[in-house]
Amino acid sequence: MTLNYIWVAFIVIAFAVATCRLIFFHDTDVFTEIVTSTFSAARAGFDVSIGLTGILSLWLGLMKIGERAGLVGAFARLAAPVFPAGHPAAGSIFMNISANMLGLDNAATPIGLRAMQQLQELNPRKDTASDAMIMFLNLNASGLTVVPITIMMYRAQYGAANPADVFLPILLTTTVATLTAIIAVALMQRINLMHRSLIGFFAGTAAFIGGLVWLFRTLPSEQVSLCSTVAANVLLFTIICGFIVAGVRKRLNVYETFIEGAKEGFGTAIRIVPYLVAILVAVGVFRASGAMGLLIDGLRWMVDAIGWDTSFVEGLPTLLMKPLSGSGSRGMMLDAMGTYGADSFVGRLACVAQGSTDTAFYIVAVYYGSVAIRRTRYTIPCALIADLAGAITAILMTYLFFR
């Protein structure tokens, strides 16, 4: 429902702004530009969706190998210390978190819905979110991503010289958002944060983040992107090899298993075509009418009045859209890369913002709606706290790595 309001608002606001430009400023080209933008945006949405077919097939095939080999579950346990291994929904939860960590949000959603149904079976109050549901929803909303493969694919399609150069900024940002979500929910549920496993998880994560930040602050600026790219490519290929080796050790027919999973890639890419076309057309109309320019100019004026650097302002639409709509923020990210360039500061900030967290309101609506939960308790406030932490960290990391 939220996306419906956003989509209608973009088009209605665009019409209002264009009408004002025509009547008061005699701009006779504005409606021509709007109509032209609908055709170009629709074509771009289709091209981008079809371009994802190969990469989705690759990673869905690898996920199938990892699932059959038992590697995916083991990998996900490292990121989910708050769920005991004996939990009845543990298998689905681990698979969902694994798909999210690999940036495969289209694969994660159906697995997450299955996990919600299993958690609902244990829920004594069928219309009210349980503690386990709230923790699971916030882990999803915080969007912990180790391999933002979809974002890197979009960057490659938009001509980025090094599509993986946003890998470490996204990793650091999404880690901060996830830790914030876990701590916020743990405080509400009175979970003992001094438990040995949680202390080890938080300490290890903090040391990892602190070490990376310190390392890259000591490097010359021209080497930061190089080191980030090398680390990303090493990790990516290590994951690929690890999945294959694990499959061989389990005596799987690795090739056939990969093909079985890869077949899902084409169907997934086709299913996202209408959603991507719809949001790109709305964003294109919003920009062509001049409404986007007015919004950005207003934000820039406010930031400049405070005395801050205004370079990040053009990336704010992606940050502001992220809690509301995944496809909306994705459209903003693609629009930013198409307008300013994939390797521009704004283009990179939009990519880091897109990978910082997941879509809180969408996840709450879809996941809770699938099991008829009406009372969400403190799910949304905790998710928005994580979103805020992710947004601030995204801006800081983009300045650290790319300025």
PDB file of C-alpha atoms in Angstrom, residues 57-303:
ATOM      1  CA  SER A  57      21.194 -17.531 -12.640  1.00  0.00           C
ATOM      2  CA  LEU A  58      24.819 -17.703 -11.479  1.00  0.00           C
ATOM      3  CA  TRP A  59      24.115 -16.972  -7.822  1.00  0.00           C
ATOM      4  CA  LEU A  60      20.896 -18.951  -7.585  1.00  0.00           C
ATOM      5  CA  GLY A  61      22.811 -21.898  -8.991  1.00  0.00           C
ATOM      6  CA  LEU A  62      25.580 -21.436  -6.423  1.00  0.00           C
ATOM      7  CA  MET A  63      22.992 -21.034  -3.654  1.00  0.00           C
ATOM      8  CA  LYS A  64      21.479 -24.364  -4.649  1.00  0.00           C
ATOM      9  CA  ILE A  65      24.902 -26.013  -4.343  1.00  0.00           C
ATOM     10  CA  GLY A  66      25.461 -24.346  -0.973  1.00  0.00           C
ATOM     11  CA  GLU A  67      22.038 -25.430   0.243  1.00  0.00           C
ATOM     12  CA  ARG A  68      22.552 -29.070  -0.783  1.00  0.00           C
ATOM     13  CA  ALA A  69      26.082 -29.097   0.653  1.00  0.00           C
ATOM     14  CA  GLY A  70      25.003 -27.635   4.001  1.00  0.00           C
ATOM     15  CA  LEU A  71      27.352 -24.672   3.605  1.00  0.00           C
ATOM     16  CA  VAL A  72      24.656 -21.989   3.472  1.00  0.00           C
ATOM     17  CA  GLY A  73      23.280 -22.876   6.896  1.00  0.00           C
ATOM     18  CA  ALA A  74      26.746 -22.916   8.472  1.00  0.00           C
ATOM     19  CA  PHE A  75      27.595 -19.574   6.851  1.00  0.00           C
ATOM     20  CA  ALA A  76      24.390 -17.936   8.077  1.00  0.00           C
ATOM     21  CA  ARG A  77      24.865 -19.085  11.694  1.00  0.00           C
ATOM     22  CA  LEU A  78      27.811 -16.711  11.947  1.00  0.00           C
ATOM     23  CA  ALA A  79      25.416 -13.791  11.381  1.00  0.00           C
ATOM     24  CA  ALA A  80      22.542 -15.047  13.527  1.00  0.00           C
ATOM     25  CA  PRO A  81      23.781 -15.733  17.078  1.00  0.00           C
ATOM     26  CA  VAL A  82      20.442 -14.643  18.525  1.00  0.00           C
ATOM     27  CA  PHE A  83      18.620 -17.685  17.070  1.00  0.00           C
ATOM     28  CA  PRO A  84      19.365 -21.025  18.774  1.00  0.00           C
ATOM     29  CA  ALA A  85      20.204 -23.896  16.451  1.00  0.00           C
ATOM     30  CA  GLY A  86      17.274 -25.933  17.738  1.00  0.00           C
ATOM     31  CA  HIS A  87      14.635 -23.381  16.758  1.00  0.00           C
ATOM     32  CA  PRO A  88      11.939 -25.078  14.607  1.00  0.00           C
ATOM     33  CA  ALA A  89      12.221 -22.324  11.971  1.00  0.00           C
ATOM     34  CA  ALA A  90      16.023 -22.248  12.093  1.00  0.00           C
ATOM     35  CA  GLY A  91      16.526 -23.818   8.669  1.00  0.00           C
ATOM     36  CA  SER A  92      14.381 -21.255   6.867  1.00  0.00           C
ATOM     37  CA  ILE A  93      15.764 -18.385   8.939  1.00  0.00           C
ATOM     38  CA  PHE A  94      19.360 -19.348   8.153  1.00  0.00           C
ATOM     39  CA  MET A  95      18.591 -19.718   4.438  1.00  0.00           C
ATOM     40  CA  ASN A  96      16.834 -16.345   4.372  1.00  0.00           C
ATOM     41  CA  ILE A  97      19.702 -14.580   6.108  1.00  0.00           C
ATOM     42  CA  SER A  98      22.181 -16.291   3.788  1.00  0.00           C
ATOM     43  CA  ALA A  99      20.335 -15.057   0.693  1.00  0.00           C
ATOM     44  CA  ASN A 100      20.237 -11.539   2.152  1.00  0.00           C
ATOM     45  CA  MET A 101      23.939 -11.664   2.974  1.00  0.00           C
ATOM     46  CA  LEU A 102      24.658 -12.528  -0.651  1.00  0.00           C
ATOM     47  CA  GLY A 103      22.443  -9.684  -1.860  1.00  0.00           C
ATOM     48  CA  LEU A 104      19.848 -12.048  -3.387  1.00  0.00           C
ATOM     49  CA  ASP A 105      16.753 -10.279  -2.073  1.00  0.00           C
ATOM     50  CA  ASN A 106      14.469 -11.901  -4.653  1.00  0.00           C
ATOM     51  CA  ALA A 107      15.508 -15.347  -3.409  1.00  0.00           C
ATOM     52  CA  ALA A 108      15.339 -14.300   0.255  1.00  0.00           C
ATOM     53  CA  THR A 109      11.696 -13.195   0.275  1.00  0.00           C
ATOM     54  CA  PRO A 110       9.974 -16.565  -0.364  1.00  0.00           C
ATOM     55  CA  ILE A 111      12.283 -18.261   2.152  1.00  0.00           C
ATOM     56  CA  GLY A 112      11.534 -15.545   4.701  1.00  0.00           C
ATOM     57  CA  LEU A 113       7.796 -15.990   4.234  1.00  0.00           C
ATOM     58  CA  ARG A 114       8.178 -19.682   4.946  1.00  0.00           C
ATOM     59  CA  ALA A 115      10.092 -18.857   8.118  1.00  0.00           C
ATOM     60  CA  MET A 116       7.302 -16.508   9.223  1.00  0.00           C
ATOM     61  CA  GLN A 117       4.707 -19.259   8.761  1.00  0.00           C
ATOM     62  CA  GLN A 118       6.804 -21.604  10.897  1.00  0.00           C
ATOM     63  CA  LEU A 119       7.237 -18.940  13.588  1.00  0.00           C
ATOM     64  CA  GLN A 120       3.492 -18.287  13.538  1.00  0.00           C
ATOM     65  CA  GLU A 121       2.877 -21.937  14.419  1.00  0.00           C
ATOM     66  CA  LEU A 122       4.728 -21.298  17.708  1.00  0.00           C
ATOM     67  CA  ASN A 123       3.057 -17.936  18.343  1.00  0.00           C
ATOM     68  CA  PRO A 124       0.408 -18.130  21.114  1.00  0.00           C
ATOM     69  CA  ARG A 125      -1.151 -14.776  20.092  1.00  0.00           C
ATOM     70  CA  LYS A 126      -1.891 -15.126  16.388  1.00  0.00           C
ATOM     71  CA  ASP A 127      -2.597 -11.426  15.740  1.00  0.00           C
ATOM     72  CA  THR A 128       0.451 -10.120  17.633  1.00  0.00           C
ATOM     73  CA  ALA A 129       4.113 -10.333  16.622  1.00  0.00           C
ATOM     74  CA  SER A 130       6.171 -12.631  18.848  1.00  0.00           C
ATOM     75  CA  ASP A 131       9.645 -11.734  20.118  1.00  0.00           C
ATOM     76  CA  ALA A 132      11.243 -14.140  17.626  1.00  0.00           C
ATOM     77  CA  MET A 133       9.274 -12.564  14.759  1.00  0.00           C
ATOM     78  CA  ILE A 134      10.372  -9.067  15.746  1.00  0.00           C
ATOM     79  CA  MET A 135      14.035 -10.074  15.883  1.00  0.00           C
ATOM     80  CA  PHE A 136      13.731 -11.873  12.539  1.00  0.00           C
ATOM     81  CA  LEU A 137      11.963  -8.905  10.888  1.00  0.00           C
ATOM     82  CA  ASN A 138      14.578  -6.453  12.145  1.00  0.00           C
ATOM     83  CA  LEU A 139      17.427  -8.648  10.941  1.00  0.00           C
ATOM     84  CA  ASN A 140      15.760  -8.580   7.525  1.00  0.00           C
ATOM     85  CA  ALA A 141      15.042  -4.849   7.648  1.00  0.00           C
ATOM     86  CA  SER A 142      18.641  -4.051   8.604  1.00  0.00           C
ATOM     87  CA  GLY A 143      19.676  -5.951   5.481  1.00  0.00           C
ATOM     88  CA  LEU A 144      23.060  -7.434   6.446  1.00  0.00           C
ATOM     89  CA  THR A 145      24.813  -7.861   3.085  1.00  0.00           C
ATOM     90  CA  VAL A 146      28.242  -9.468   2.681  1.00  0.00           C
ATOM     91  CA  VAL A 147      28.137  -9.658  -1.125  1.00  0.00           C
ATOM     92  CA  PRO A 148      25.988  -6.882  -2.709  1.00  0.00           C
ATOM     93  CA  ILE A 149      26.065  -8.702  -6.016  1.00  0.00           C
ATOM     94  CA  THR A 150      22.928  -7.065  -7.451  1.00  0.00           C
ATOM     95  CA  ILE A 151      24.230  -3.555  -6.789  1.00  0.00           C
ATOM     96  CA  MET A 152      27.569  -4.416  -8.376  1.00  0.00           C
ATOM     97  CA  MET A 153      25.702  -5.787 -11.387  1.00  0.00           C
ATOM     98  CA  TYR A 154      23.758  -2.548 -11.751  1.00  0.00           C
ATOM     99  CA  ARG A 155      27.011  -0.589 -11.510  1.00  0.00           C
ATOM    100  CA  ALA A 156      28.531  -2.714 -14.261  1.00  0.00           C
ATOM    101  CA  GLN A 157      25.508  -2.090 -16.481  1.00  0.00           C
ATOM    102  CA  TYR A 158      25.848   1.646 -15.931  1.00  0.00           C
ATOM    103  CA  GLY A 159      29.504   1.634 -16.965  1.00  0.00           C
ATOM    104  CA  ALA A 160      31.379   1.712 -13.633  1.00  0.00           C
ATOM    105  CA  ALA A 161      35.126   1.246 -14.074  1.00  0.00           C
ATOM    106  CA  ASN A 162      35.279  -0.938 -10.935  1.00  0.00           C
ATOM    107  CA  PRO A 163      31.760  -2.174 -10.063  1.00  0.00           C
ATOM    108  CA  ALA A 164      33.048  -3.750  -6.822  1.00  0.00           C
ATOM    109  CA  ASP A 165      34.590  -0.567  -5.397  1.00  0.00           C
ATOM    110  CA  VAL A 166      31.494  -0.041  -3.201  1.00  0.00           C
ATOM    111  CA  PHE A 167      31.888  -3.487  -1.625  1.00  0.00           C
ATOM    112  CA  LEU A 168      33.667  -2.478   1.591  1.00  0.00           C
ATOM    113  CA  PRO A 169      31.650   0.733   2.184  1.00  0.00           C
ATOM    114  CA  ILE A 170      28.427  -1.282   1.891  1.00  0.00           C
ATOM    115  CA  LEU A 171      29.790  -4.040   4.138  1.00  0.00           C
ATOM    116  CA  LEU A 172      30.738  -1.560   6.861  1.00  0.00           C
ATOM    117  CA  THR A 173      27.456   0.350   6.570  1.00  0.00           C
ATOM    118  CA  THR A 174      25.164  -2.664   6.634  1.00  0.00           C
ATOM    119  CA  THR A 175      27.116  -4.158   9.549  1.00  0.00           C
ATOM    120  CA  VAL A 176      26.550  -1.006  11.614  1.00  0.00           C
ATOM    121  CA  ALA A 177      22.827  -1.037  10.722  1.00  0.00           C
ATOM    122  CA  THR A 178      22.484  -4.724  11.653  1.00  0.00           C
ATOM    123  CA  LEU A 179      24.297  -4.318  14.969  1.00  0.00           C
ATOM    124  CA  THR A 180      22.066  -1.348  15.744  1.00  0.00           C
ATOM    125  CA  ALA A 181      18.934  -3.397  14.985  1.00  0.00           C
ATOM    126  CA  ILE A 182      20.091  -6.334  17.138  1.00  0.00           C
ATOM    127  CA  ILE A 183      20.958  -4.076  20.071  1.00  0.00           C
ATOM    128  CA  ALA A 184      17.679  -2.123  19.807  1.00  0.00           C
ATOM    129  CA  VAL A 185      15.559  -5.286  19.778  1.00  0.00           C
ATOM    130  CA  ALA A 186      17.677  -6.940  22.468  1.00  0.00           C
ATOM    131  CA  LEU A 187      17.149  -3.978  24.778  1.00  0.00           C
ATOM    132  CA  MET A 188      13.375  -4.099  24.195  1.00  0.00           C
ATOM    133  CA  GLN A 189      13.267  -7.861  24.798  1.00  0.00           C
ATOM    134  CA  ARG A 190      15.681  -7.689  27.736  1.00  0.00           C
ATOM    135  CA  ILE A 191      18.042 -10.132  26.048  1.00  0.00           C
ATOM    136  CA  ASN A 192      21.268 -10.481  27.985  1.00  0.00           C
ATOM    137  CA  LEU A 193      23.757  -8.619  25.817  1.00  0.00           C
ATOM    138  CA  MET A 194      26.517  -9.853  28.121  1.00  0.00           C
ATOM    139  CA  HIS A 195      25.991 -13.439  26.993  1.00  0.00           C
ATOM    140  CA  ARG A 196      29.294 -14.969  25.915  1.00  0.00           C
ATOM    141  CA  SER A 197      28.226 -15.697  22.331  1.00  0.00           C
ATOM    142  CA  LEU A 198      26.827 -12.197  21.826  1.00  0.00           C
ATOM    143  CA  ILE A 199      29.863 -10.529  23.347  1.00  0.00           C
ATOM    144  CA  GLY A 200      32.084 -12.527  21.023  1.00  0.00           C
ATOM    145  CA  PHE A 201      29.934 -11.599  18.029  1.00  0.00           C
ATOM    146  CA  PHE A 202      29.851  -7.879  18.839  1.00  0.00           C
ATOM    147  CA  ALA A 203      33.535  -7.695  19.780  1.00  0.00           C
ATOM    148  CA  GLY A 204      34.614  -9.514  16.648  1.00  0.00           C
ATOM    149  CA  THR A 205      32.427  -7.340  14.437  1.00  0.00           C
ATOM    150  CA  ALA A 206      33.592  -4.120  16.107  1.00  0.00           C
ATOM    151  CA  ALA A 207      37.239  -5.157  15.784  1.00  0.00           C
ATOM    152  CA  PHE A 208      36.702  -6.023  12.117  1.00  0.00           C
ATOM    153  CA  ILE A 209      35.033  -2.690  11.334  1.00  0.00           C
ATOM    154  CA  GLY A 210      37.545  -0.688  13.361  1.00  0.00           C
ATOM    155  CA  GLY A 211      40.449  -2.449  11.715  1.00  0.00           C
ATOM    156  CA  LEU A 212      39.127  -1.798   8.221  1.00  0.00           C
ATOM    157  CA  VAL A 213      38.398   1.863   8.932  1.00  0.00           C
ATOM    158  CA  TRP A 214      41.852   2.373  10.472  1.00  0.00           C
ATOM    159  CA  LEU A 215      43.540   0.586   7.563  1.00  0.00           C
ATOM    160  CA  PHE A 216      41.849   2.643   4.887  1.00  0.00           C
ATOM    161  CA  ARG A 217      42.353   5.907   6.728  1.00  0.00           C
ATOM    162  CA  THR A 218      46.106   5.252   6.724  1.00  0.00           C
ATOM    163  CA  LEU A 219      46.221   4.436   3.002  1.00  0.00           C
ATOM    164  CA  PRO A 220      46.700   7.068   0.294  1.00  0.00           C
ATOM    165  CA  SER A 221      43.376   7.970  -1.293  1.00  0.00           C
ATOM    166  CA  GLU A 222      44.373   6.483  -4.654  1.00  0.00           C
ATOM    167  CA  GLN A 223      44.955   3.071  -3.024  1.00  0.00           C
ATOM    168  CA  VAL A 224      41.682   2.870  -1.102  1.00  0.00           C
ATOM    169  CA  SER A 225      39.605   1.950  -4.160  1.00  0.00           C
ATOM    170  CA  LEU A 226      42.269  -0.509  -5.341  1.00  0.00           C
ATOM    171  CA  CYS A 227      42.411  -2.360  -2.003  1.00  0.00           C
ATOM    172  CA  SER A 228      38.623  -2.400  -1.726  1.00  0.00           C
ATOM    173  CA  THR A 229      38.299  -3.857  -5.224  1.00  0.00           C
ATOM    174  CA  VAL A 230      40.972  -6.518  -4.628  1.00  0.00           C
ATOM    175  CA  ALA A 231      39.380  -7.575  -1.324  1.00  0.00           C
ATOM    176  CA  ALA A 232      35.945  -7.746  -2.962  1.00  0.00           C
ATOM    177  CA  ASN A 233      37.117  -9.872  -5.875  1.00  0.00           C
ATOM    178  CA  VAL A 234      39.109 -12.235  -3.643  1.00  0.00           C
ATOM    179  CA  LEU A 235      36.102 -12.753  -1.353  1.00  0.00           C
ATOM    180  CA  LEU A 236      33.699 -13.216  -4.252  1.00  0.00           C
ATOM    181  CA  PHE A 237      35.764 -15.883  -5.934  1.00  0.00           C
ATOM    182  CA  THR A 238      36.553 -17.535  -2.582  1.00  0.00           C
ATOM    183  CA  ILE A 239      32.800 -17.891  -1.956  1.00  0.00           C
ATOM    184  CA  ILE A 240      32.277 -19.378  -5.424  1.00  0.00           C
ATOM    185  CA  CYS A 241      35.089 -21.886  -4.947  1.00  0.00           C
ATOM    186  CA  GLY A 242      33.959 -22.652  -1.400  1.00  0.00           C
ATOM    187  CA  PHE A 243      30.451 -23.533  -2.537  1.00  0.00           C
ATOM    188  CA  ILE A 244      31.765 -25.796  -5.294  1.00  0.00           C
ATOM    189  CA  VAL A 245      34.326 -27.544  -3.059  1.00  0.00           C
ATOM    190  CA  ALA A 246      31.666 -28.106  -0.386  1.00  0.00           C
ATOM    191  CA  GLY A 247      29.423 -29.685  -3.022  1.00  0.00           C
ATOM    192  CA  VAL A 248      32.208 -31.990  -4.190  1.00  0.00           C
ATOM    193  CA  ARG A 249      32.914 -33.071  -0.601  1.00  0.00           C
ATOM    194  CA  LYS A 250      29.234 -33.965  -0.210  1.00  0.00           C
ATOM    195  CA  ARG A 251      29.509 -36.043  -3.398  1.00  0.00           C
ATOM    196  CA  LEU A 252      26.919 -33.923  -5.187  1.00  0.00           C
ATOM    197  CA  ASN A 253      26.590 -33.735  -8.928  1.00  0.00           C
ATOM    198  CA  VAL A 254      27.714 -30.117  -8.705  1.00  0.00           C
ATOM    199  CA  TYR A 255      27.021 -29.267 -12.337  1.00  0.00           C
ATOM    200  CA  GLU A 256      23.457 -30.615 -12.330  1.00  0.00           C
ATOM    201  CA  THR A 257      22.751 -28.971  -8.972  1.00  0.00           C
ATOM    202  CA  PHE A 258      24.001 -25.651 -10.320  1.00  0.00           C
ATOM    203  CA  ILE A 259      21.813 -25.964 -13.430  1.00  0.00           C
ATOM    204  CA  GLU A 260      18.770 -26.748 -11.271  1.00  0.00           C
ATOM    205  CA  GLY A 261      19.242 -23.570  -9.274  1.00  0.00           C
ATOM    206  CA  ALA A 262      20.252 -21.431 -12.247  1.00  0.00           C
ATOM    207  CA  LYS A 263      16.988 -22.199 -14.049  1.00  0.00           C
ATOM    208  CA  GLU A 264      15.215 -20.023 -11.491  1.00  0.00           C
ATOM    209  CA  GLY A 265      17.247 -16.983 -12.543  1.00  0.00           C
ATOM    210  CA  PHE A 266      15.352 -16.277 -15.754  1.00  0.00           C
ATOM    211  CA  GLY A 267      11.941 -16.469 -14.092  1.00  0.00           C
ATOM    212  CA  THR A 268      13.092 -14.172 -11.279  1.00  0.00           C
ATOM    213  CA  ALA A 269      14.437 -11.590 -13.740  1.00  0.00           C
ATOM    214  CA  ILE A 270      11.186 -11.625 -15.737  1.00  0.00           C
ATOM    215  CA  ARG A 271       9.048 -11.212 -12.598  1.00  0.00           C
ATOM    216  CA  ILE A 272      10.763  -7.948 -11.605  1.00  0.00           C
ATOM    217  CA  VAL A 273      10.264  -6.289 -15.039  1.00  0.00           C
ATOM    218  CA  PRO A 274       6.853  -4.668 -14.330  1.00  0.00           C
ATOM    219  CA  TYR A 275       7.889  -3.451 -10.874  1.00  0.00           C
ATOM    220  CA  LEU A 276      11.107  -1.891 -12.126  1.00  0.00           C
ATOM    221  CA  VAL A 277       9.414  -0.300 -15.152  1.00  0.00           C
ATOM    222  CA  ALA A 278       6.672   1.170 -12.945  1.00  0.00           C
ATOM    223  CA  ILE A 279       9.017   2.813 -10.456  1.00  0.00           C
ATOM    224  CA  LEU A 280      11.541   4.022 -13.061  1.00  0.00           C
ATOM    225  CA  VAL A 281       8.755   5.686 -15.048  1.00  0.00           C
ATOM    226  CA  ALA A 282       7.457   7.408 -11.896  1.00  0.00           C
ATOM    227  CA  VAL A 283      10.944   8.586 -10.911  1.00  0.00           C
ATOM    228  CA  GLY A 284      11.657   9.711 -14.488  1.00  0.00           C
ATOM    229  CA  VAL A 285       8.438  11.734 -14.613  1.00  0.00           C
ATOM    230  CA  PHE A 286       9.196  13.231 -11.188  1.00  0.00           C
ATOM    231  CA  ARG A 287      12.630  14.344 -12.369  1.00  0.00           C
ATOM    232  CA  ALA A 288      11.534  15.558 -15.833  1.00  0.00           C
ATOM    233  CA  SER A 289       8.840  17.767 -14.312  1.00  0.00           C
ATOM    234  CA  GLY A 290      11.421  19.599 -12.201  1.00  0.00           C
ATOM    235  CA  ALA A 291      10.034  18.320  -8.885  1.00  0.00           C
ATOM    236  CA  MET A 292      13.211  16.391  -8.103  1.00  0.00           C
ATOM    237  CA  GLY A 293      15.278  19.507  -8.703  1.00  0.00           C
ATOM    238  CA  LEU A 294      13.101  21.517  -6.347  1.00  0.00           C
ATOM    239  CA  LEU A 295      13.457  18.855  -3.640  1.00  0.00           C
ATOM    240  CA  ILE A 296      17.228  18.651  -4.002  1.00  0.00           C
ATOM    241  CA  ASP A 297      17.611  22.438  -4.089  1.00  0.00           C
ATOM    242  CA  GLY A 298      15.569  22.729  -0.904  1.00  0.00           C
ATOM    243  CA  LEU A 299      17.672  20.117   0.877  1.00  0.00           C
ATOM    244  CA  ARG A 300      20.884  21.713  -0.406  1.00  0.00           C
ATOM    245  CA  TRP A 301      19.769  25.099   0.929  1.00  0.00           C
ATOM    246  CA  MET A 302      19.083  23.616   4.353  1.00  0.00           C
ATOM    247  CA  VAL A 303      22.429  21.783   4.478  1.00  0.00           C
TER     248      VAL A 303
END
